[in-house]
Coordinates of C-alpha atoms in Angstrom, one line a residue:
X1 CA 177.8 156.4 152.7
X2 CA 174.7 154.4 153.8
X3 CA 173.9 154.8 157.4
X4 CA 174.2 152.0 159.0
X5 CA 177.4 150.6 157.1
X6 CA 180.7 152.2 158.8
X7 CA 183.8 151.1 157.3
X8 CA 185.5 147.7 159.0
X9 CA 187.3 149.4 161.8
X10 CA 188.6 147.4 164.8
X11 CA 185.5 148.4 166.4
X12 CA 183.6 146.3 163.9
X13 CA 182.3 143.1 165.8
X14 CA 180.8 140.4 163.5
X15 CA 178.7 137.9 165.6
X16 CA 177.0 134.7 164.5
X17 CA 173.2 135.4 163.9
X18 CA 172.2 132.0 162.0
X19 CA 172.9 128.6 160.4
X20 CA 170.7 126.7 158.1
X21 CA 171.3 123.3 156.5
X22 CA 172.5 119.7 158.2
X23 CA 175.0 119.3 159.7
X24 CA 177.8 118.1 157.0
X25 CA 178.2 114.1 157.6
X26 CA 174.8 113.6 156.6
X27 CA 174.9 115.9 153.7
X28 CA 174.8 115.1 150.0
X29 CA 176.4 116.4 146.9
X30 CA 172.6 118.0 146.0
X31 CA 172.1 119.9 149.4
X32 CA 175.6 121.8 148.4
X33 CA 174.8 125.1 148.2
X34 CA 176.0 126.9 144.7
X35 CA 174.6 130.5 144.7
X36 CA 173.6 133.0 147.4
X37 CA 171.9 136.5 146.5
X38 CA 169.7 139.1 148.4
X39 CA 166.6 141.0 146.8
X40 CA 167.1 144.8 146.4
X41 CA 166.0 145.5 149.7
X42 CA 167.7 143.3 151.5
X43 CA 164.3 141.2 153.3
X44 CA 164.5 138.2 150.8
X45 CA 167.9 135.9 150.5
X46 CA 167.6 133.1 148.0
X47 CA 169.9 130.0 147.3
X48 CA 170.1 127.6 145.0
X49 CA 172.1 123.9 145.2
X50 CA 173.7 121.4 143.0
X51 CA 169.7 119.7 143.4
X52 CA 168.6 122.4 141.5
X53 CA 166.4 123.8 144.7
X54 CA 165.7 127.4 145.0
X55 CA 165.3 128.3 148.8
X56 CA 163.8 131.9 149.6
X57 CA 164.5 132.8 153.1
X58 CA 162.7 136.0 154.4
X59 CA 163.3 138.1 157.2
X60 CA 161.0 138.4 160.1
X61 CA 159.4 141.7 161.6
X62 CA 162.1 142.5 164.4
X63 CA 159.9 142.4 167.6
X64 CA 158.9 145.5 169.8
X65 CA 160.3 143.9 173.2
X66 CA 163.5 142.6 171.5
X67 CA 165.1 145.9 169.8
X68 CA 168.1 144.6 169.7
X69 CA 167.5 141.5 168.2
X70 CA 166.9 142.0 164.7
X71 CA 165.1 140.1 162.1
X72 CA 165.9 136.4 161.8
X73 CA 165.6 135.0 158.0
X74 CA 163.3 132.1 158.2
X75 CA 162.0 129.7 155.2
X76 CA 159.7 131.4 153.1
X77 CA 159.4 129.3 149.9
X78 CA 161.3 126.3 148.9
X79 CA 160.7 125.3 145.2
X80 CA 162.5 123.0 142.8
X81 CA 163.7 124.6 139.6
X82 CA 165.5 122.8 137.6
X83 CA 165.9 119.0 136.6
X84 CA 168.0 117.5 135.4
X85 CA 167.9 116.5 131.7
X86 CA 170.0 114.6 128.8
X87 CA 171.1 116.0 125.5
X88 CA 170.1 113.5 123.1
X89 CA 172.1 115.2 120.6
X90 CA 175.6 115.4 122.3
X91 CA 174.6 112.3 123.9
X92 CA 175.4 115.2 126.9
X93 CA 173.7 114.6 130.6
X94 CA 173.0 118.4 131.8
X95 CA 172.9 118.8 135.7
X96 CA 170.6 120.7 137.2
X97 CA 172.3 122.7 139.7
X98 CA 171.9 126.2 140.1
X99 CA 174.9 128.3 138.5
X100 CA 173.0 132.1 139.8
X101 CA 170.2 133.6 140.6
X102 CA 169.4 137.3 140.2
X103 CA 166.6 139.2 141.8
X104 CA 164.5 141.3 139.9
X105 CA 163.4 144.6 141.5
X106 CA 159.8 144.7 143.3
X107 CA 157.2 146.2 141.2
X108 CA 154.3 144.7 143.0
X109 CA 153.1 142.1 145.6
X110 CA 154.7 139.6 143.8
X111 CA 158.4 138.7 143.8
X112 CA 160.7 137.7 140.5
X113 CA 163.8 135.8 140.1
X114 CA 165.9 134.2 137.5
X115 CA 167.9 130.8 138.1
X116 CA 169.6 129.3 135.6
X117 CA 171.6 126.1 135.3
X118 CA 173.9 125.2 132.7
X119 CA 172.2 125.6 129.7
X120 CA 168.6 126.9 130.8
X121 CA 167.1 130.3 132.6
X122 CA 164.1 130.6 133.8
X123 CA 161.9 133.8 135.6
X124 CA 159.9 132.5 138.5
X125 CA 157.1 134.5 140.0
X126 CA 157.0 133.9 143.9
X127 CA 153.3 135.2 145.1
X128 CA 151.2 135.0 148.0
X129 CA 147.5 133.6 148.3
X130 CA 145.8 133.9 151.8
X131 CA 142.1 133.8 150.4
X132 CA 140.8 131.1 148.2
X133 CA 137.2 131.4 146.0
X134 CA 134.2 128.8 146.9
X135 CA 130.4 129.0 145.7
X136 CA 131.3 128.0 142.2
X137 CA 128.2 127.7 139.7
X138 CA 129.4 125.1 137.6
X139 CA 131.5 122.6 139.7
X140 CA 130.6 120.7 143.0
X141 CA 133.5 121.6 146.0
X142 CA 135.6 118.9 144.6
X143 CA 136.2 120.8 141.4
X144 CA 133.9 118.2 139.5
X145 CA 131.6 119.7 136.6
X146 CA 128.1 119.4 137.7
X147 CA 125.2 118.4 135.5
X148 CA 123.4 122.0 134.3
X149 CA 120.1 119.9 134.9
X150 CA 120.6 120.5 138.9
X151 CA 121.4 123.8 138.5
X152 CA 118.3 125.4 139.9
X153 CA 120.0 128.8 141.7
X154 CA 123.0 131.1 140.5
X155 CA 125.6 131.7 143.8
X156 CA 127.5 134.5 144.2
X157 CA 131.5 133.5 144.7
X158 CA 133.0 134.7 147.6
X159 CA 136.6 134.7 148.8
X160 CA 137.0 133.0 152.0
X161 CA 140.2 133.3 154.4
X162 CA 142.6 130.5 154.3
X163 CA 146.3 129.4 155.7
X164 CA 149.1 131.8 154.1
X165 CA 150.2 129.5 150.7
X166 CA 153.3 130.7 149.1
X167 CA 153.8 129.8 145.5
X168 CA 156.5 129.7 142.8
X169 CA 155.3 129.5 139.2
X170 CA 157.6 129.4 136.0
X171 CA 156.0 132.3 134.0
X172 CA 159.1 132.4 131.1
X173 CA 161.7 129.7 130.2
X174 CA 164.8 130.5 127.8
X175 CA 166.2 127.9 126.2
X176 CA 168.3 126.7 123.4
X177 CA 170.2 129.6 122.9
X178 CA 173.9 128.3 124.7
X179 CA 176.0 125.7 123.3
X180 CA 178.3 125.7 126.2
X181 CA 177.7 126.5 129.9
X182 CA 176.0 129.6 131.2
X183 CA 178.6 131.4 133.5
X184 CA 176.7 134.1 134.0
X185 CA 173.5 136.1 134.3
X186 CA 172.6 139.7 134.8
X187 CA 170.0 142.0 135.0
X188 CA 170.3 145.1 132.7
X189 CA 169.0 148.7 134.6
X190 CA 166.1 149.2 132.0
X191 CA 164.7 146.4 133.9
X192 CA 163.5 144.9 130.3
X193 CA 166.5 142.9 129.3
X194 CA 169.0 140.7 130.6
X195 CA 172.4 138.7 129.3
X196 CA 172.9 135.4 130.2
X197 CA 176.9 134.5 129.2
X198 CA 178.8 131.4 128.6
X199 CA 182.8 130.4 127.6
X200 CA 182.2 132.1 124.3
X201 CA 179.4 133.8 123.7
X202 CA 176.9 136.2 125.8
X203 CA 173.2 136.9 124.5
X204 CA 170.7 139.5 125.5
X205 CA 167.4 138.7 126.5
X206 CA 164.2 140.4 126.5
X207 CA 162.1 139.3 129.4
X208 CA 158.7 139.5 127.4
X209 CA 160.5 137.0 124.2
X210 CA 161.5 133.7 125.4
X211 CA 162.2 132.2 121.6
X212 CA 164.7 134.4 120.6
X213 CA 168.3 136.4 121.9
X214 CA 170.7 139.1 120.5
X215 CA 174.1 137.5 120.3
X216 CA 176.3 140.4 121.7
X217 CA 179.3 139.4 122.2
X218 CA 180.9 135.9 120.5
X219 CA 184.6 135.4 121.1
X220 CA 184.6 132.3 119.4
X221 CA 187.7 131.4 116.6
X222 CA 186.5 129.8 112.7
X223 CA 189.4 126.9 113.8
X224 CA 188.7 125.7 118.0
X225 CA 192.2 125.2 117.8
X226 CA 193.2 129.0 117.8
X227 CA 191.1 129.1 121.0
X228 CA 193.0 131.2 123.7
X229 CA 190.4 132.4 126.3
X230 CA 186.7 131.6 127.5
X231 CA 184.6 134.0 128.8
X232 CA 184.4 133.6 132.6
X233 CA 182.0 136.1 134.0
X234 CA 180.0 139.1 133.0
X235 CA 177.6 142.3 134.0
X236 CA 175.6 145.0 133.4
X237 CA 176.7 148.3 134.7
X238 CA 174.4 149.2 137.6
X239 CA 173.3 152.5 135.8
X240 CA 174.0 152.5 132.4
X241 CA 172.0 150.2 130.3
X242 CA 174.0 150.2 127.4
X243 CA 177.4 149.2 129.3
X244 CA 178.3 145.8 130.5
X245 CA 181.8 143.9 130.9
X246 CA 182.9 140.7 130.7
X247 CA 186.0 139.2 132.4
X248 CA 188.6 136.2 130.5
X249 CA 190.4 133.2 131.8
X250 CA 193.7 135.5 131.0
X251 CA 192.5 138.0 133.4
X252 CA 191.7 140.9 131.2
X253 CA 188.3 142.6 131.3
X254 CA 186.7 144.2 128.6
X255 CA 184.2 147.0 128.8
X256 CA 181.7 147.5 125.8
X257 CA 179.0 149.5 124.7
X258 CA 176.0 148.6 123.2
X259 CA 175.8 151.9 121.3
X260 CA 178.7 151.6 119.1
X261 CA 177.6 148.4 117.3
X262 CA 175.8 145.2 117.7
X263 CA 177.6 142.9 117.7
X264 CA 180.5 144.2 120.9
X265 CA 183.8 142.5 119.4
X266 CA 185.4 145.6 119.7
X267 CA 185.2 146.4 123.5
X268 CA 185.4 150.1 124.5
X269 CA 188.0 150.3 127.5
X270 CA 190.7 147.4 128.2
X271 CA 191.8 146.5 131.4
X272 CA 195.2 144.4 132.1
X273 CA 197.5 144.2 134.5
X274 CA 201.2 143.8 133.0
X275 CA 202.8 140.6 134.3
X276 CA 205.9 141.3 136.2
X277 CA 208.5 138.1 134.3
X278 CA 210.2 137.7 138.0
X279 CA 206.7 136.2 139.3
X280 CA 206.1 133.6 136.3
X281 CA 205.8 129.9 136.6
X282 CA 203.8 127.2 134.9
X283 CA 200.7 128.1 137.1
X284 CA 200.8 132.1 136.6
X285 CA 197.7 131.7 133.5
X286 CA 195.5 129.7 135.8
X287 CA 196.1 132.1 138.9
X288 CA 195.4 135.0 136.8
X289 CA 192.0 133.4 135.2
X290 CA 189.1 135.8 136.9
X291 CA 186.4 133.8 138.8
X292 CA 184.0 137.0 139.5
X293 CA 183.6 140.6 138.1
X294 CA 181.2 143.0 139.9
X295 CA 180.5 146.7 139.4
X296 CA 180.2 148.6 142.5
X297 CA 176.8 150.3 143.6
X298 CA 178.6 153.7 142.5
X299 CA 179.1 152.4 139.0
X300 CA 182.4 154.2 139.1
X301 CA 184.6 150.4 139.7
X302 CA 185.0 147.2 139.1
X303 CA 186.3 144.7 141.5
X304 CA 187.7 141.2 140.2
X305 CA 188.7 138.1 142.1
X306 CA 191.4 135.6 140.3
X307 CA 193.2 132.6 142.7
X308 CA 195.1 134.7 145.3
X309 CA 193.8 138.1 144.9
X310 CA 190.9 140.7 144.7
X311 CA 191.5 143.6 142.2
X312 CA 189.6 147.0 142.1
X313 CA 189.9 148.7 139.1
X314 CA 188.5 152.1 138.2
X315 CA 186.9 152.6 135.3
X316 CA 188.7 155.7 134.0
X317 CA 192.1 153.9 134.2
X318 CA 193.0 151.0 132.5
X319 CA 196.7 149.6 132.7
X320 CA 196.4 148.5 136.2
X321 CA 194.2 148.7 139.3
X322 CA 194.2 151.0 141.8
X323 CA 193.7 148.6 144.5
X324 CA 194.9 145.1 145.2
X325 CA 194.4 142.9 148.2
X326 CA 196.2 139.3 149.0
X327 CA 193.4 137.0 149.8
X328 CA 195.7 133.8 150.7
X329 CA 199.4 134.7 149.6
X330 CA 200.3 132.0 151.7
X331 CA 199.1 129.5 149.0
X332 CA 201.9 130.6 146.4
X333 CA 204.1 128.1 147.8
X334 CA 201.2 125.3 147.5
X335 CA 200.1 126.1 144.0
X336 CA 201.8 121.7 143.0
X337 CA 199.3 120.4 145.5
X338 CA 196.5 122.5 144.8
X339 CA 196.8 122.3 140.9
X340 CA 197.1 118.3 142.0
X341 CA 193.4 118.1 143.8
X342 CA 192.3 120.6 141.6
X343 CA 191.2 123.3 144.0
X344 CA 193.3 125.7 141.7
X345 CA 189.9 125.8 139.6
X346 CA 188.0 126.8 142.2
X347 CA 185.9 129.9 141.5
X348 CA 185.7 132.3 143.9
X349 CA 183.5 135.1 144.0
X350 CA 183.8 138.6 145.3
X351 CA 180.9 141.4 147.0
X352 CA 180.8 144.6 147.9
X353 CA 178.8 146.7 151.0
X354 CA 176.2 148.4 150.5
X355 CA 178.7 151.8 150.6
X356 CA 181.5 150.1 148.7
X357 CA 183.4 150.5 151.1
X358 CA 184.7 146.9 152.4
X359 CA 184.9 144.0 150.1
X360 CA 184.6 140.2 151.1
X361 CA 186.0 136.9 149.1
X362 CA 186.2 133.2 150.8
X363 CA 189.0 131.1 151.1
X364 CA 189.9 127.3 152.1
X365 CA 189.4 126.1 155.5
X366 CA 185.9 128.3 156.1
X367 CA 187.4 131.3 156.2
X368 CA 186.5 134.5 154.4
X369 CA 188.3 137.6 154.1
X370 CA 186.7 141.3 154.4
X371 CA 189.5 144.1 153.4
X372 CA 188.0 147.8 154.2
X373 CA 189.1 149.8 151.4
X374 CA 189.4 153.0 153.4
X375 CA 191.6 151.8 156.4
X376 CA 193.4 149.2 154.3
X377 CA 192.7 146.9 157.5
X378 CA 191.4 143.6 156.4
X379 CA 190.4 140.3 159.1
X380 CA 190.1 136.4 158.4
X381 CA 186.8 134.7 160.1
X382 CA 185.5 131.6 160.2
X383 CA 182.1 129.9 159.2
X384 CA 181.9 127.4 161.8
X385 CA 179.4 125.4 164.1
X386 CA 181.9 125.5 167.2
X387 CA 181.4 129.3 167.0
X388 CA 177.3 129.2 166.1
X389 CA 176.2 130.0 169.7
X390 CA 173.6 132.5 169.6
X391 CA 175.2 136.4 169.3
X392 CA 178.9 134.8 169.5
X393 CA 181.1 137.0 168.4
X394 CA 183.9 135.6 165.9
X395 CA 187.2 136.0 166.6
X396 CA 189.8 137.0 163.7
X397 CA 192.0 134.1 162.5
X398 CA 195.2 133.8 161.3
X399 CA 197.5 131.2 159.1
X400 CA 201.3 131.0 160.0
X401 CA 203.5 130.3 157.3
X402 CA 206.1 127.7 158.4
X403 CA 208.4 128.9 161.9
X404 CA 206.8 129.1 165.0
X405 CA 203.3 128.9 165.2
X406 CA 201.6 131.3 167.9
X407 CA 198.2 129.8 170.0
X408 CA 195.6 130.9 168.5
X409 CA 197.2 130.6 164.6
X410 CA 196.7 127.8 162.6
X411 CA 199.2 126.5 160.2
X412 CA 199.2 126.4 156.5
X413 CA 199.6 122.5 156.4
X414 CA 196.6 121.9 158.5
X415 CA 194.3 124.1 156.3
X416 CA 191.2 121.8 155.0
X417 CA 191.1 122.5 151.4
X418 CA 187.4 120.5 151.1
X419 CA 185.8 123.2 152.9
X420 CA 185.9 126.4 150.9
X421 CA 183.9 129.8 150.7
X422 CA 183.0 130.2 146.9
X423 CA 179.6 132.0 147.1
X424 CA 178.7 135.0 149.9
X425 CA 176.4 137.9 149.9
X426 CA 176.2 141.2 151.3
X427 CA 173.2 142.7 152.4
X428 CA 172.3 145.9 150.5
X429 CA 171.8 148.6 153.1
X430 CA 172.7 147.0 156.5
X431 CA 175.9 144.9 158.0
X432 CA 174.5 141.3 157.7
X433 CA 176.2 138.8 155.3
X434 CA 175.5 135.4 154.3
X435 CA 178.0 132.8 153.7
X436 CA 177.5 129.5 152.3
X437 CA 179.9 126.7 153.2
X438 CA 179.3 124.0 151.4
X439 CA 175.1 122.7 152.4
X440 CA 175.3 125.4 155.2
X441 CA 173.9 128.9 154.7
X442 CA 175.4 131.1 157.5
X443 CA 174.2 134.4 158.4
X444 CA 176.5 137.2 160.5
X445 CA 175.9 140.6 161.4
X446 CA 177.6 142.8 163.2
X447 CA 177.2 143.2 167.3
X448 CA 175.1 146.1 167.8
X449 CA 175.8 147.7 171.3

């Protein structure tokens, strides 16, 4: 266990730490946030939005008088990184919003990431320059060529000091390789390749070979009308280089090895949950469709999120997960309404701690759920700007289901299903999370005595 990260006992306090973004009524539909991810170590968080923006946030040097107070995340870099563009083609308009982003880890000053839209990824290179070159031979200080004929004296360049300028430069776009919408992207542990996955099909990349991908896995039927399932998410397993699985609208994962063939349409391990026929109705296929797959840090599970639930699954067993936790059972009953406003599309995602020990999902109203696997305790808070005074600790919520309804519960029928929790992260080595609800990127951490 990582020191640092206890498990989410009652004595686990989670106070407000920060809030970025506007407040909502004067956001638009480009400021909504649509991914959230922390570097390896935990002092960069990044976000991209439906405006296709890329925000880098980085964490201050905790001060020396202020112990207590740890490291704020403050803008670092803010860069746009996709635009939006039109399929002349399909006659198709393709948005620019940000589907992921995945850090690459730090090899040197510099800093990598890879955002990708729908049908585009690209690897950005995020570097610092605090010194700038002058005494050029050749050009006046305006950057102008001079005339040689005035050249009388060669100068020696020097580097002079300047203003800290942070800068984000494209250094490899992949495109053209996905006829429908990336889902998914993931960096493999060899460091030299990634997949990037859509409904049907998921390609590996080389990071050096932007022209060209290995098709690894393609699902897709000779007759579209056969068509049963889409690919909904994939990943590389944190260790192994040659394993990855990939997660279906019927809630089945497959795990497959790049070893036994190239092409991985027959997947290695199987993992399905039979369907017990007392729970089925006409909604049971799109509540069992899996938003989010993610290995834990161990390698040794895999935790999925579908409608209602979170799953953990082991990798050694495969008929049914060892761990399942109810992330808003009080919904079952609303599954009409929901399936009516379409919020029973919505794709959550899931996270682990840095121990994988607690997991955390969001649900409707602002709320997010954290479920300690080792307790089996799990608590409902709230991403909200009544509670975002400085160091204020949040207070567990509840939902009633119909009867009476206790002071401090809220009732189903009052939950607001416009605000939702899709997209959280969990800091790797320390108890701060980020949540982003809707343009709003709120940071917690726990209260430290």
């Amino acid at each position: 266990m990582i020191p640092g990260i206890g498990t989410l006992t009652q004595d686990t306090l989670w106070c407000f730490s920060q809030v970025k973004g506007t407040i909502e009524i004067g956001a638009t539909e480009a400021d909504i946030i649509s991914t959230v991810e922390f570097n390896h170590t935990g002092e960069l968080l990044a976000t991209g939005d439906k405006g296709g923006r890329v925000v880098i946030f980085q964490r201050e040097q905790e001060s020396k008088n202020q112990v207590h107070r740890r490291g704020e995340y403050n803008v670092y870099s803010t860069f746009q990184s996709h635009e939006p563009e039109f399929d002349y083609l399909k006659s198709l308009e393709i948005e620019e919003k940000i589907n992921k982003i995945r850090w690459l880890p730090q090899q040197n000053a510099a800093y990598f990431l890879l955002s990708t839209n729908d049908k585009t990824v690209k690897l950005w290179k995020v570097s610092e320059r605090d010194k700038r070159p002058e005494g050029y031979n050749l050009k006046d200080e305006e950057g102008r060529l001079r005339d040689p004929a005035t050249i009388t004296t060669l100068r020696v360049p020097v580097l002079r000091p300047m203003d800290l300028m942070v800068e984000a430069t494209p250094r490899r776009v992949f495109a053209n390789a996905h006829t429908y919408h990336i889902n998914s992207i993931s960096v493999n542990s060899d460091y030299e390749t990634y997949m990037s996955a859509d409904d049907l099909r998921i390609n590996l990349w080389n990071f050096e070979i932007t022209n060209q991908s290995f098709n690894i896995v393609d699902i897709k039927p000779a007759n579209m009308e056969e068509l049963t399932e889409v690919i909904t998410a994939a990943e590389f397993h944190p260790h192994h280089c040659n394993s990855f699985v990939y997660s279906s609208s019927k809630g089945t994962i497959r795990l497959c090895d790049m070893r036994a063939s190239a092409l991985c349409d027959r997947h290695s391990k199987f993992f399905e949950e039979p369907e017990d026929p007392s729970n089925r109705s006409f909604f049971s296929e799109i509540i069992s469709s899996i938003s989010d797959v993610k290995f834990s840090h161990s390698g040794r599970y895999i935790m999925t999120r579908d409608y209602l639930t979170v799953k953990v699954w082991d990798l050694n067993m495969e008929n049914r997960p060892i761990e399942t936790y109810q992330v808003h059972d009080y919904l079952r009953s609303k599954l009409c309404s929901l399936y009516e406003n379409d919020c029973i599309f919505d794709k959550f995602e899931c996270v682990w701690n840095g121990s994988d020990s607690v997991i955390m999902t969001g649900s409707y109203n602002n709320f997010f759920r954290m479920f300690d696997r080792n307790t089996k305790r799990d608590v409902t808070l709230e991403a909200s700007r009544e509670n975002s005074k400085p160091r204020a600790i949040l207070k567990p919520r509840k939902v009633c289901v119909g009867g009476k309804r206790r002071k401090d519960e809220i009732s189903v029928d009052s939950l607001d299903f416009s605000k939702k929790i899709l997209h959280t992260a969990w800091h790797p080595s320390e108890n701060i999370i980020a949540v982003a609800a809707t343009n709003n990127l709120y940071i917690f951490q726990d209260k430290v005595n």
